[in-house]
Structures are given as structure tokens and as C-alpha cells.
Coordinates of C-alpha atoms in Angstrom, one line a residue:
M1 CA -6.1 -50.8 -17.0
W2 CA -2.5 -50.8 -16.8
T3 CA -2.4 -48.1 -19.4
S4 CA -4.7 -46.0 -17.7
W5 CA -2.5 -45.9 -14.5
W6 CA 0.5 -45.0 -16.7
L7 CA -1.3 -42.0 -18.4
L8 CA -2.3 -40.6 -15.3
P9 CA 1.0 -38.4 -14.2
L10 CA 1.5 -37.4 -18.1
V11 CA -2.2 -36.0 -18.2
A12 CA -1.6 -34.2 -14.9
V13 CA 2.4 -33.0 -16.0
C14 CA 0.3 -31.9 -19.6
T15 CA -2.5 -29.8 -17.6
A16 CA -0.2 -28.4 -15.5
D17 CA 1.7 -26.8 -18.1
W18 CA -1.2 -25.9 -19.7
F19 CA -2.2 -23.9 -17.2
R20 CA 1.4 -21.7 -16.9
E21 CA 1.1 -21.2 -20.6
E22 CA -2.6 -19.6 -19.8
A23 CA -1.2 -17.5 -17.5
E24 CA 1.5 -16.2 -19.3
R25 CA -0.4 -16.0 -22.2
I26 CA -2.8 -13.6 -19.8
M27 CA 0.2 -11.9 -17.9
Q28 CA 1.8 -10.8 -22.1
S29 CA -1.3 -8.6 -22.6
T30 CA -2.1 -7.6 -18.3
P31 CA 0.7 -7.9 -16.7
V32 CA 0.9 -7.8 -12.9
I33 CA 0.5 -4.4 -10.7
D34 CA 1.4 -5.5 -7.4
G35 CA 0.7 -3.2 -4.3
H36 CA 3.8 -3.7 -2.3
N37 CA 7.6 -4.3 -2.6
D38 CA 10.0 -3.1 -0.3
L39 CA 13.2 -3.0 -2.5
P40 CA 14.1 0.5 -1.8
W41 CA 14.3 -0.3 1.8
Q42 CA 16.9 -3.1 0.5
L43 CA 18.5 -0.4 -1.4
L44 CA 18.9 1.7 1.8
S45 CA 19.8 -1.2 4.1
K46 CA 22.3 -2.7 2.0
F47 CA 24.0 0.1 0.0
N48 CA 22.8 3.8 1.3
N49 CA 21.2 4.1 -1.1
Q50 CA 24.0 4.6 -3.3
L51 CA 22.5 2.8 -6.8
R52 CA 25.8 3.0 -8.5
D53 CA 27.3 0.6 -5.9
Q54 CA 28.1 -2.2 -8.5
R55 CA 26.6 -5.3 -6.1
A56 CA 23.3 -2.9 -6.3
N57 CA 23.1 -3.3 -9.9
L58 CA 19.9 -4.1 -10.4
T59 CA 20.0 -6.3 -13.3
S60 CA 22.3 -8.9 -11.0
L61 CA 21.5 -7.9 -8.0
A62 CA 21.4 -10.8 -5.2
H63 CA 20.2 -12.1 -2.4
T64 CA 17.0 -9.7 -2.5
K65 CA 13.6 -11.4 -4.1
T66 CA 13.3 -8.3 -6.7
N67 CA 15.7 -7.3 -9.7
I68 CA 15.4 -6.9 -13.2
P69 CA 15.5 -10.2 -14.4
K70 CA 12.7 -11.4 -12.0
L71 CA 10.4 -9.1 -12.3
K72 CA 10.4 -9.9 -16.0
A73 CA 10.2 -13.8 -15.3
G74 CA 7.2 -12.8 -13.3
F75 CA 5.3 -10.4 -16.0
V76 CA 5.2 -7.8 -13.6
G77 CA 4.4 -4.5 -15.5
G78 CA 3.4 -2.0 -12.2
Q79 CA 5.1 -1.8 -8.7
F80 CA 4.2 0.5 -6.3
W81 CA 7.3 1.0 -4.6
S82 CA 7.6 1.5 -0.8
A83 CA 8.8 4.8 0.3
Y84 CA 8.8 3.4 4.1
T85 CA 10.9 4.7 6.8
P86 CA 10.5 3.0 10.7
C87 CA 8.6 4.1 13.3
N88 CA 11.5 4.8 15.5
T89 CA 12.0 7.7 12.8
Q90 CA 8.8 9.2 14.2
N91 CA 8.8 12.8 15.9
K92 CA 12.3 12.4 14.9
D93 CA 13.4 13.0 11.0
A94 CA 11.0 10.2 9.3
V95 CA 10.3 13.6 6.8
R96 CA 13.9 13.8 5.7
R97 CA 14.0 9.8 5.5
T98 CA 10.9 9.5 3.6
L99 CA 12.1 12.0 0.9
E100 CA 14.9 9.9 0.6
Q101 CA 13.1 6.7 -0.4
I102 CA 11.1 8.7 -2.7
D103 CA 14.4 10.0 -4.0
V104 CA 15.8 6.3 -4.8
I105 CA 12.5 5.4 -6.6
H106 CA 13.1 8.4 -8.9
R107 CA 16.6 7.5 -9.1
M108 CA 16.1 3.7 -10.1
C109 CA 13.7 5.1 -13.4
Q110 CA 16.6 7.1 -14.1
M111 CA 19.2 4.8 -14.0
Y112 CA 17.2 2.1 -15.3
P113 CA 14.8 3.9 -17.9
E114 CA 14.7 0.6 -20.3
T115 CA 12.7 -1.1 -17.7
F116 CA 11.7 1.3 -15.1
M117 CA 9.1 4.1 -16.0
C118 CA 7.9 6.3 -12.8
V119 CA 4.5 7.0 -13.5
T120 CA 1.8 9.2 -11.2
D121 CA -1.8 8.3 -13.0
S122 CA -3.2 5.4 -14.8
Q123 CA -2.9 6.4 -17.9
G124 CA 0.5 6.4 -17.2
I125 CA 1.0 2.7 -16.0
R126 CA -1.5 2.2 -19.6
Q127 CA 1.5 3.3 -21.4
A128 CA 4.4 1.9 -19.4
F129 CA 1.9 -1.4 -20.3
Q130 CA 2.3 -0.5 -23.9
E131 CA 6.1 0.0 -23.9
G132 CA 6.8 -3.0 -22.2
K133 CA 8.1 -1.1 -18.8
V134 CA 7.7 -1.6 -15.0
A135 CA 5.6 1.6 -14.4
S136 CA 6.7 2.9 -11.2
L137 CA 4.9 4.7 -8.5
V138 CA 5.7 5.6 -4.9
G139 CA 3.4 4.3 -2.0
V140 CA 4.4 6.4 1.5
E141 CA 4.1 3.4 3.7
G142 CA 2.9 5.0 7.6
G143 CA 1.4 7.9 7.8
H144 CA 3.6 8.9 10.8
S145 CA 6.2 9.8 7.3
I146 CA 4.4 12.9 7.0
D147 CA 4.6 14.1 10.6
S148 CA 0.9 15.3 11.2
S149 CA 1.6 18.1 8.3
L150 CA -1.1 18.5 5.8
G151 CA 1.9 20.8 4.1
V152 CA 4.1 17.9 4.0
L153 CA 1.1 15.2 2.8
R154 CA 1.1 17.6 -0.5
A155 CA 4.8 18.0 -1.2
F156 CA 4.9 14.4 -0.7
Y157 CA 2.0 14.3 -3.7
Y158 CA 4.2 17.0 -5.9
L159 CA 6.9 14.4 -5.9
G160 CA 5.1 11.3 -7.1
M161 CA 3.2 9.3 -4.2
R162 CA 0.0 8.1 -5.1
Y163 CA -0.4 6.2 -1.9
L164 CA 0.0 6.7 1.8
T165 CA -0.4 4.0 4.6
L166 CA -2.5 6.0 7.3
T167 CA -0.1 4.1 9.7
H168 CA 2.6 1.4 10.0
S169 CA 2.6 -0.4 13.3
C170 CA 2.4 2.7 15.7
N171 CA 0.1 5.0 16.0
T172 CA 0.1 8.1 14.3
P173 CA -1.7 11.1 16.6
W174 CA -4.3 11.1 14.5
A175 CA -4.8 7.5 13.8
D176 CA -4.8 4.0 15.3
N177 CA -2.4 1.2 14.0
W178 CA -3.4 -3.2 14.1
L179 CA -1.5 -3.5 17.7
V180 CA -4.4 -1.7 19.1
D181 CA -6.3 -4.7 18.3
T182 CA -4.3 -7.0 19.9
G183 CA -4.0 -5.0 23.0
D184 CA -0.1 -4.2 22.6
D185 CA -0.8 -0.7 21.8
V186 CA -3.5 1.9 23.1
A187 CA -6.1 3.3 21.3
E188 CA -5.7 7.0 20.8
S189 CA -7.6 8.5 18.2
Q190 CA -10.7 5.5 18.1
G191 CA -9.9 5.2 14.5
L192 CA -9.5 8.3 13.0
S193 CA -9.1 12.1 15.3
P194 CA -10.7 15.0 13.5
F195 CA -7.4 15.7 12.3
G196 CA -7.4 11.9 11.4
Q197 CA -10.5 12.8 9.3
S198 CA -8.8 15.7 7.3
V199 CA -5.9 13.9 6.2
V200 CA -8.4 11.1 4.0
R201 CA -10.4 14.7 3.2
E202 CA -7.8 16.4 1.6
M203 CA -6.1 12.7 0.3
N204 CA -9.3 12.6 -1.4
R205 CA -8.8 16.0 -2.9
L206 CA -5.6 15.5 -4.1
G207 CA -6.0 12.3 -5.5
V208 CA -3.9 10.1 -3.2
I209 CA -4.9 6.6 -2.6
V210 CA -6.1 6.0 0.9
D211 CA -4.0 2.6 2.4
L212 CA -5.3 0.5 5.3
A213 CA -2.4 -1.9 5.5
H214 CA -1.5 -2.0 9.0
V215 CA -4.1 0.2 10.7
S216 CA -6.8 -0.7 13.3
V217 CA -10.1 -2.4 12.6
A218 CA -11.5 1.0 14.0
T219 CA -9.7 2.7 12.0
M220 CA -10.2 0.6 8.8
K221 CA -14.2 1.3 8.9
A222 CA -13.7 4.9 10.2
A223 CA -12.0 5.8 6.5
L224 CA -14.1 3.4 4.6
H225 CA -17.1 5.4 5.8
L226 CA -15.6 8.6 5.2
S227 CA -13.3 8.0 1.8
K228 CA -15.6 9.7 -1.2
A229 CA -13.4 7.4 -3.1
P230 CA -12.2 3.5 -3.0
V231 CA -9.3 2.6 -0.4
I232 CA -7.0 0.0 -1.1
F233 CA -5.5 -2.6 1.8
S234 CA -1.7 -2.9 -0.2
H235 CA -0.9 -5.5 1.1
S236 CA -3.0 -7.9 4.0
S237 CA -4.5 -11.0 3.4
A238 CA -8.0 -12.4 4.7
Y239 CA -8.1 -12.8 9.0
A240 CA -11.0 -15.5 8.5
L241 CA -8.4 -17.8 7.1
C242 CA -5.4 -16.3 9.3
A243 CA -6.5 -15.1 12.2
H244 CA -3.9 -12.1 12.6
R245 CA -4.9 -9.0 13.1
R246 CA -3.2 -7.5 10.2
N247 CA -5.5 -9.2 8.0
V248 CA -8.8 -7.9 6.9
P249 CA -11.6 -9.3 8.8
D250 CA -15.2 -10.4 7.0
D251 CA -17.3 -7.7 7.8
V252 CA -14.9 -4.9 6.6
L253 CA -14.8 -6.7 3.6
Q254 CA -18.1 -6.4 3.2
L255 CA -17.4 -3.0 3.5
V256 CA -14.5 -3.1 0.8
N257 CA -17.3 -4.8 -1.7
Q258 CA -20.2 -1.7 -0.7
T259 CA -17.2 0.9 -1.6
R260 CA -15.5 -1.4 -4.4
S261 CA -12.6 -0.7 -3.0
L262 CA -9.7 -3.1 -2.8
V263 CA -7.3 -5.7 -1.1
M264 CA -4.0 -7.0 -2.3
V265 CA -3.3 -10.2 -0.5
N266 CA 0.2 -10.1 1.1
F267 CA 2.2 -13.5 1.1
Y268 CA 4.0 -12.8 4.3
N269 CA 3.8 -16.2 5.7
D270 CA 2.7 -15.4 9.3
Y271 CA -0.4 -13.6 7.6
V272 CA -1.0 -16.4 5.2
S273 CA -1.1 -19.4 7.5
C274 CA -0.3 -18.0 10.8
K275 CA 2.7 -20.9 11.2
P276 CA 6.5 -19.9 9.8
E277 CA 5.8 -21.7 6.7
A278 CA 3.0 -21.4 4.0
T279 CA 2.4 -22.4 0.3
L280 CA 1.3 -20.9 -2.5
S281 CA -1.7 -22.4 -2.5
Q282 CA -2.0 -21.3 0.7
V283 CA -2.6 -18.1 -1.1
A284 CA -4.7 -18.8 -3.3
D285 CA -7.4 -19.5 -0.7
H286 CA -7.0 -16.2 0.6
L287 CA -7.5 -14.6 -2.7
D288 CA -10.7 -17.3 -3.2
H289 CA -11.9 -16.0 0.0
I290 CA -11.8 -12.8 -0.3
K291 CA -13.5 -12.9 -3.7
A292 CA -16.3 -14.7 -2.2
V293 CA -17.1 -12.5 0.6
A294 CA -16.3 -9.0 -1.2
G295 CA -16.7 -9.4 -4.9
A296 CA -13.8 -10.4 -7.8
G297 CA -13.5 -7.0 -8.2
A298 CA -12.0 -6.7 -4.6
V299 CA -9.1 -8.7 -5.3
G300 CA -5.4 -7.5 -6.2
F301 CA -1.7 -9.0 -5.0
G302 CA 0.6 -7.1 -2.8
G303 CA 3.1 -9.5 -2.3
D304 CA 5.6 -7.7 0.5
F305 CA 8.4 -9.4 -1.3
D306 CA 11.8 -7.6 0.1
G307 CA 9.7 -6.4 3.4
V308 CA 9.1 -9.8 5.3
S309 CA 11.7 -12.8 6.0
R310 CA 9.6 -15.6 5.4
L311 CA 7.6 -16.5 2.2
P312 CA 5.3 -19.3 1.0
S313 CA 7.0 -21.9 -1.3
G314 CA 6.5 -21.5 -5.0
L315 CA 6.2 -17.7 -4.1
E316 CA 9.4 -17.6 -3.3
D317 CA 10.8 -14.0 -5.1
V318 CA 8.6 -12.0 -8.0
S319 CA 9.5 -14.2 -11.1
K320 CA 7.1 -16.8 -9.6
Y321 CA 3.6 -14.4 -10.1
P322 CA 2.5 -16.9 -13.3
D323 CA 2.5 -20.0 -11.0
L324 CA -0.2 -18.3 -8.9
V325 CA -2.1 -17.3 -11.3
A326 CA -1.7 -20.9 -13.3
E327 CA -3.4 -22.0 -9.5
L328 CA -6.1 -19.5 -10.0
L329 CA -7.4 -20.9 -13.4
R330 CA -7.1 -24.2 -12.3
R331 CA -9.5 -23.3 -9.5
Q332 CA -11.8 -22.1 -12.3
W333 CA -11.2 -18.5 -11.9
T334 CA -12.2 -16.9 -15.5
E335 CA -10.1 -15.2 -17.5
A336 CA -11.4 -11.9 -16.7
E337 CA -11.8 -12.8 -13.0
V338 CA -7.6 -13.1 -13.2
R339 CA -7.4 -10.0 -15.3
G340 CA -8.5 -8.1 -13.0
A341 CA -6.6 -9.4 -10.0
L342 CA -3.5 -8.7 -11.9
A343 CA -4.3 -5.2 -13.0
A344 CA -8.0 -4.1 -13.7
N345 CA -9.0 -3.8 -10.3
L346 CA -6.3 -1.4 -9.2
L347 CA -6.6 0.6 -12.7
R348 CA -10.4 1.0 -11.7
V349 CA -9.5 2.0 -8.4
F350 CA -6.8 4.7 -9.0
E351 CA -9.6 6.0 -11.8
A352 CA -12.0 6.6 -9.1
V353 CA -9.8 8.0 -7.2
E354 CA -8.6 10.3 -10.0
E355 CA -12.3 11.3 -10.6
A356 CA -13.0 12.0 -7.2
S357 CA -10.1 14.0 -6.9
N358 CA -10.8 18.2 -7.5
H359 CA -8.0 20.4 -7.5
A360 CA -10.0 23.3 -7.8
Q361 CA -11.3 23.0 -4.2
S362 CA -10.0 24.8 -1.5
P363 CA -7.5 22.6 0.7
E364 CA -7.7 21.7 4.3
E365 CA -5.9 24.0 6.0
E366 CA -6.5 23.6 10.0
P367 CA -3.4 22.1 11.6
I368 CA -3.4 19.6 14.4
P369 CA -3.9 20.8 17.2
L370 CA -0.2 21.2 19.3
G371 CA -1.5 19.5 22.4
E372 CA -1.8 16.1 20.4
L373 CA 1.4 16.7 19.2
E374 CA 5.2 15.2 20.8
T375 CA 6.7 18.4 21.2
S376 CA 10.5 18.0 22.8
C377 CA 12.2 17.9 19.1
R378 CA 9.8 20.3 17.6
T379 CA 9.5 24.1 17.6
K380 CA 6.5 25.9 18.0
H381 CA 6.0 28.4 15.3
G382 CA 2.8 29.4 14.0
Y383 CA 0.9 27.7 16.8
S384 CA 2.5 30.3 19.5
E385 CA 1.0 33.5 17.1
A386 CA -2.2 31.3 16.6
T387 CA -2.3 30.5 20.3
S388 CA -1.9 33.7 21.4
L389 CA -4.2 35.3 19.0
R390 CA -6.8 33.3 20.2
Q391 CA -6.3 34.0 23.4
Q392 CA -6.8 37.8 22.8
Q393 CA -9.9 36.8 21.3
G394 CA -11.1 35.7 24.4
A395 CA -9.6 38.4 26.5
L396 CA -11.7 40.9 23.9
L397 CA -14.7 39.1 24.4
A398 CA -14.4 38.6 28.1
S399 CA -13.7 42.6 28.5
L400 CA -16.7 43.4 26.3
A401 CA -19.4 41.1 28.1
P402 CA -20.3 43.4 30.3
F403 CA -21.0 46.1 27.9
L404 CA -23.1 43.4 25.5
L405 CA -24.9 42.1 28.7
S406 CA -26.1 46.1 29.4
L407 CA -26.9 46.7 25.9
C408 CA -29.3 43.7 26.1
L409 CA -31.5 44.9 29.1
L410 CA -31.8 48.5 28.0

């Protein structure tokens, strides 16, 4: 009896080691694709995007949750880097700021080619896996970055953007954000306006993934019903476990299941436990819940590293992914389910988006109505002529009305 009690701690340690070893074995051939990392914002905030500043050296970068050694230790094989600019740039310099963040992502790949490979399609991710590099993709976080312009949307696509988050924590003139659901913001589009629907259709045509992190529930449902391709939540968790409006409610998770879409779980404590403190085990609870409601194919990882102020114990930086995978294995997730959450689910969604795209189709062209824009800091080129033309056409029809009426009476 005494011997068996003495052995129990040893057995527990050996079992824990086995799950960790299994996690590493799986991740060697299926590394994690993370949906959202804000390292580019840290590079702007700390170094004004000057990558040659010695303090910005990504092999020794301190005081961030992400650097090259941590990425390697965490078996990160794919990363959507966030090209983010805050809501206070809306109607000001949002486009310029976003371009600079896209630029710094490309320069990361140029400066560290042995580590990062900038890619723009699912095949590129697979190629990076084979070469042992981090497939690096651009995700633009916030629809305000396109300044309500379909032309800017297309230009960002040509520069490598492969997902667009429809809003950040502010409404755009064409989509409502999550603060509408808390009462801290006012619904302006009731989800998506007609122009917002054009944005989603154009994203489908181009092959840009629709990202619904940060949007209101009405916007979630509108986009899920409209999009011809699966969508993602690049960094959101389960509302049923933490009633924060940044999270995804169960009725939306059911739509995620029906559309074969994807929720990439956020690690921010406030979205995990709704408290300042959280644990790795609680993150695994969110993964379990989404799997139970939306299916194993709907689960992914969107850690939000370097974009949040509080992270769970056990998930302090990007090196900790194997510990989370070990926890899923401990919870009897199958190897196939784990590989899905790590990478296969995102690759499936990405391939479906690529398949739904159609560059031979005519692009969306109708601009957003001028009256829906904040105009104090913008010119009206195009609008004035188009408006006057419509007015001329209207005046012509009005002047012809008596003549047309007399013809009808003959």
C-alpha cells in the first residue's frame, strides 16, 4: 500500500511527460498556424518600425511575447501577423498607417529569410512547413483600414492581405462592432449596410478571408449568411464560458458549423475567464466547448500574443503551445482532431476561400454613398461629378415628363 502511494506522483509525472512528448511529435509534422499576433504593432510602438535598431533584433527581442526562439520552441509554423492601426485613425491616416504595418511584415521576411517566409496562399503555407519556416501572412485588423474604399481593399489584396477583420472596436460606415451589443456604441448598419455587403462579396471574389472577430452579433450573422466561402473568427472565444461580447455565442457557433467556418480561440484572460486571471486549462475549456457545439473542424488557435495585457498561467508566450496541445491530448482529443486545430482546419477554410474566388468575375464598383461618410477631412472627387450627372439625368426626365405623358394619351 505504501509503495503504491509513493509511486502515484511518479506515474503522474511520467504521464505528463508522455502527453508533452506526444504533442511535440505531432507538432513536428503539423506545426501550429496561429490566427492573430500583434508583434508588428509592438515593432511600431517600441521602435517606430526600425528593424535595424539593435533592440528590435527578433532573435533576441526582449519584453515581448514573441521572438524567433520562442516561435521555434512553440512549433509555430504559420502566423497571420496583424496589420493593425487603431480606431482613432479612422477618417484620418488609417490607410497610410496600415500600409506601413503591411510593409513591416514584408521587411520581417526580408530581414530574417531563414525564419520567415511571406506567403499568400494555402500552398505557400505547406511549402513553408516543408522548409521549416514560419509561413507569414498579412491579416488587416479593422475595416476602417480600407477607408470605405473597394479600391483600397483590392490594393491591400495585391500587397498580400489575406484576411480582413470587418471592424475593430468601432463601427465603420458599413459594419457594426461588438460594442453595439454592450450598449456602448450605436448600431448604424444593423449588421452590414448595402456597401458592407459589397465589401464581403468583393472579398469572396478576390479570395480574402472574412474575419468576424470584433464585430457585433448582427454583423456575424449577416456575414455568415452572405459569404460564399467559410469565414473565421481570428481571435475570439466562447461566449457560453465567458459572457464577454467579444466572444462567439452558441447560436452563432451553430452557423459556424453549418458554414464549415472556424473559431480561433483567443487567450486574453478577459475573454477566457472574464476575470484578470486565467489558466491554460480554461483555454482548453473554450476549445472543448467550440468543438462540442460547432464540431472539431471549427476549432483553431488565435492567441492574440503581443496584443493583450494579460495572459493565462501556462500560456505566457508563444513558446507554450505544446503545453496546450498536451492538455488537449490529456482530454482525449484524437490525433486527427489535434492536427485539425493546429493547422488542418485553417488550411481547409483557406482552400475553400481560394476555390470560391473568381478573378474573372467583374469587381464590385459602386462606391459607398457620400452621405454615409465623415467628410470633414476628405475631398469629394468623383462624387461631385457623379452626383451632378444624376441630377442632370433627373432634370432631363422631369422636363420630358409632359411630353411623354402626351404621347401616352394619343
